[in-house]
PDB file of C-alpha atoms in Angstrom:
ATOM      1  CA  MET A   1     125.598  97.886 195.311  1.00 48.00           C
ATOM      2  CA  ALA A   2     128.525  95.485 195.597  1.00 49.00           C
ATOM      3  CA  TYR A   3     130.814  98.300 194.481  1.00 52.00           C
ATOM      4  CA  ALA A   4     130.176 100.415 197.605  1.00 56.00           C
ATOM      5  CA  PRO A   5     132.988  98.789 199.660  1.00 54.00           C
ATOM      6  CA  MET A   6     135.379  99.276 196.755  1.00 57.00           C
ATOM      7  CA  ALA A   7     134.373 102.929 196.501  1.00 56.00           C
ATOM      8  CA  ALA A   8     134.830 103.294 200.247  1.00 55.00           C
ATOM      9  CA  ALA A   9     138.233 101.673 199.969  1.00 56.00           C
ATOM     10  CA  GLN A  10     139.237 104.174 197.303  1.00 61.00           C
ATOM     11  CA  ALA A  11     137.832 107.040 199.368  1.00 56.00           C
ATOM     12  CA  ALA A  12     139.840 105.831 202.344  1.00 53.00           C
ATOM     13  CA  LYS A  13     143.069 105.669 200.350  1.00 57.00           C
ATOM     14  CA  PRO A  14     144.207 109.275 201.003  1.00 53.00           C
ATOM     15  CA  ALA A  15     143.683 108.774 204.725  1.00 51.00           C
ATOM     16  CA  ALA A  16     145.691 105.574 204.633  1.00 48.00           C
ATOM     17  CA  ASP A  17     148.605 106.750 202.458  1.00 54.00           C
ATOM     18  CA  GLY A  18     151.911 106.341 204.200  1.00 51.00           C
ATOM     19  CA  LYS A  19     150.469 104.424 207.153  1.00 68.00           C
ATOM     20  CA  LEU A  20     151.264 100.730 207.149  1.00 74.00           C
ATOM     21  CA  ASN A  21     148.884  98.314 208.803  1.00 82.00           C
ATOM     22  CA  GLU A  22     146.209 100.953 209.407  1.00 88.00           C
ATOM     23  CA  THR A  23     142.597  99.902 209.999  1.00 91.00           C
ATOM     24  CA  VAL A  24     140.020 102.103 208.282  1.00 93.00           C
ATOM     25  CA  LYS A  25     136.570 101.825 209.839  1.00 96.00           C
ATOM     26  CA  ILE A  26     133.485 102.095 207.637  1.00 96.00           C
ATOM     27  CA  ALA A  27     130.062 102.476 209.257  1.00 98.00           C
ATOM     28  CA  PHE A  28     127.340 100.302 207.755  1.00 98.00           C
ATOM     29  CA  ILE A  29     123.866 101.682 208.538  1.00 98.00           C
ATOM     30  CA  ASP A  30     120.955  99.475 207.502  1.00 97.00           C
ATOM     31  CA  PRO A  31     118.086  97.462 209.031  1.00 97.00           C
ATOM     32  CA  LEU A  32     119.709  94.628 210.969  1.00 97.00           C
ATOM     33  CA  SER A  33     116.573  93.755 212.944  1.00 96.00           C
ATOM     34  CA  GLY A  34     112.896  93.597 212.114  1.00 94.00           C
ATOM     35  CA  PRO A  35     111.242  92.489 208.870  1.00 95.00           C
ATOM     36  CA  PHE A  36     114.167  93.510 206.631  1.00 94.00           C
ATOM     37  CA  ALA A  37     116.932  92.156 208.865  1.00 96.00           C
ATOM     38  CA  ASN A  38     117.767  89.274 206.522  1.00 97.00           C
ATOM     39  CA  ILE A  39     118.494  91.721 203.691  1.00 96.00           C
ATOM     40  CA  GLY A  40     120.602  94.016 205.879  1.00 97.00           C
ATOM     41  CA  GLN A  41     122.549  91.074 207.318  1.00 98.00           C
ATOM     42  CA  ASN A  42     123.194  89.702 203.830  1.00 98.00           C
ATOM     43  CA  ILE A  43     124.494  93.057 202.572  1.00 97.00           C
ATOM     44  CA  LEU A  44     126.686  93.436 205.676  1.00 98.00           C
ATOM     45  CA  LYS A  45     128.222  89.982 205.142  1.00 98.00           C
ATOM     46  CA  THR A  46     128.886  90.862 201.498  1.00 97.00           C
ATOM     47  CA  PHE A  47     130.630  94.103 202.490  1.00 96.00           C
ATOM     48  CA  GLN A  48     132.686  92.223 205.093  1.00 95.00           C
ATOM     49  CA  LEU A  49     133.713  89.632 202.503  1.00 95.00           C
ATOM     50  CA  ILE A  50     134.765  92.283 199.988  1.00 93.00           C
ATOM     51  CA  SER A  51     136.648  94.357 202.564  1.00 91.00           C
ATOM     52  CA  GLY A  52     138.477  91.204 203.652  1.00 89.00           C
ATOM     53  CA  ARG A  53     139.512  90.462 200.083  1.00 91.00           C
ATOM     54  CA  VAL A  54     140.693  94.042 199.572  1.00 88.00           C
ATOM     55  CA  ALA A  55     142.771  93.779 202.750  1.00 85.00           C
ATOM     56  CA  LYS A  56     144.486  90.609 201.503  1.00 86.00           C
ATOM     57  CA  THR A  57     145.577  92.243 198.249  1.00 86.00           C
ATOM     58  CA  ASN A  58     146.541  95.624 199.705  1.00 84.00           C
ATOM     59  CA  PRO A  59     150.352  95.933 199.644  1.00 78.00           C
ATOM     60  CA  ALA A  60     150.323  98.680 202.300  1.00 82.00           C
ATOM     61  CA  GLY A  61     148.615  96.349 204.759  1.00 82.00           C
ATOM     62  CA  VAL A  62     145.615  98.648 205.202  1.00 87.00           C
ATOM     63  CA  THR A  63     142.550  96.775 206.443  1.00 89.00           C
ATOM     64  CA  PHE A  64     138.929  97.841 206.334  1.00 91.00           C
ATOM     65  CA  GLU A  65     136.553  97.139 209.198  1.00 94.00           C
ATOM     66  CA  MET A  66     132.810  97.302 208.624  1.00 96.00           C
ATOM     67  CA  VAL A  67     131.123  98.624 211.782  1.00 98.00           C
ATOM     68  CA  PRO A  68     127.404  97.716 211.710  1.00 98.00           C
ATOM     69  CA  PHE A  69     124.668 100.042 212.977  1.00 98.00           C
ATOM     70  CA  ASP A  70     121.012  98.922 213.067  1.00 98.00           C
ATOM     71  CA  ASN A  71     118.700 101.665 211.817  1.00 96.00           C
ATOM     72  CA  LYS A  72     115.651  99.424 212.361  1.00 95.00           C
ATOM     73  CA  GLY A  73     114.292 100.695 209.036  1.00 94.00           C
ATOM     74  CA  SER A  74     113.748 104.160 210.502  1.00 95.00           C
ATOM     75  CA  PRO A  75     115.067 107.463 209.109  1.00 96.00           C
ATOM     76  CA  GLN A  76     115.397 108.816 212.669  1.00 98.00           C
ATOM     77  CA  GLU A  77     117.407 105.753 213.729  1.00 97.00           C
ATOM     78  CA  SER A  78     119.610 106.278 210.665  1.00 97.00           C
ATOM     79  CA  LEU A  79     120.394 109.798 211.890  1.00 98.00           C
ATOM     80  CA  ASN A  80     121.063 108.477 215.400  1.00 98.00           C
ATOM     81  CA  SER A  81     123.360 105.816 213.940  1.00 98.00           C
ATOM     82  CA  LEU A  82     125.197 108.390 211.852  1.00 98.00           C
ATOM     83  CA  LYS A  83     125.776 110.521 214.941  1.00 98.00           C
ATOM     84  CA  ALA A  84     126.980 107.466 216.872  1.00 98.00           C
ATOM     85  CA  ALA A  85     129.374 106.589 214.040  1.00 98.00           C
ATOM     86  CA  THR A  86     130.837 110.094 213.894  1.00 98.00           C
ATOM     87  CA  ASP A  87     131.104 110.171 217.694  1.00 98.00           C
ATOM     88  CA  GLN A  88     133.231 107.012 217.419  1.00 98.00           C
ATOM     89  CA  GLY A  89     135.510 108.736 214.918  1.00 97.00           C
ATOM     90  CA  ILE A  90     134.308 106.752 211.908  1.00 97.00           C
ATOM     91  CA  ARG A  91     134.885 108.889 208.825  1.00 96.00           C
ATOM     92  CA  TYR A  92     133.290 106.697 206.141  1.00 97.00           C
ATOM     93  CA  VAL A  93     129.676 105.545 205.934  1.00 97.00           C
ATOM     94  CA  THR A  94     127.763 103.227 203.623  1.00 95.00           C
ATOM     95  CA  GLN A  95     124.151 102.187 203.638  1.00 90.00           C
TER      96      GLN A  95
END
């Protein structure tokens, strides 16, 4: 699971080619409240750490921002979060 931010970074590469100092937003949809909040928060912090490290070693200056969405452990909330992410123009999603 730790490879998801790296895969997202590679997926974002074509969108970032030729654009210095671009910020690529990646939606993170997972339970961030309720009984599984500690797991979701831990995964989010891991993704943020990895995306920060990728940004430091990226010669083009592209940064990756993890945008958290709380699905509250519900499939319907996941769909609502996905719609909210796309409405905000976020093109990449991980869960």
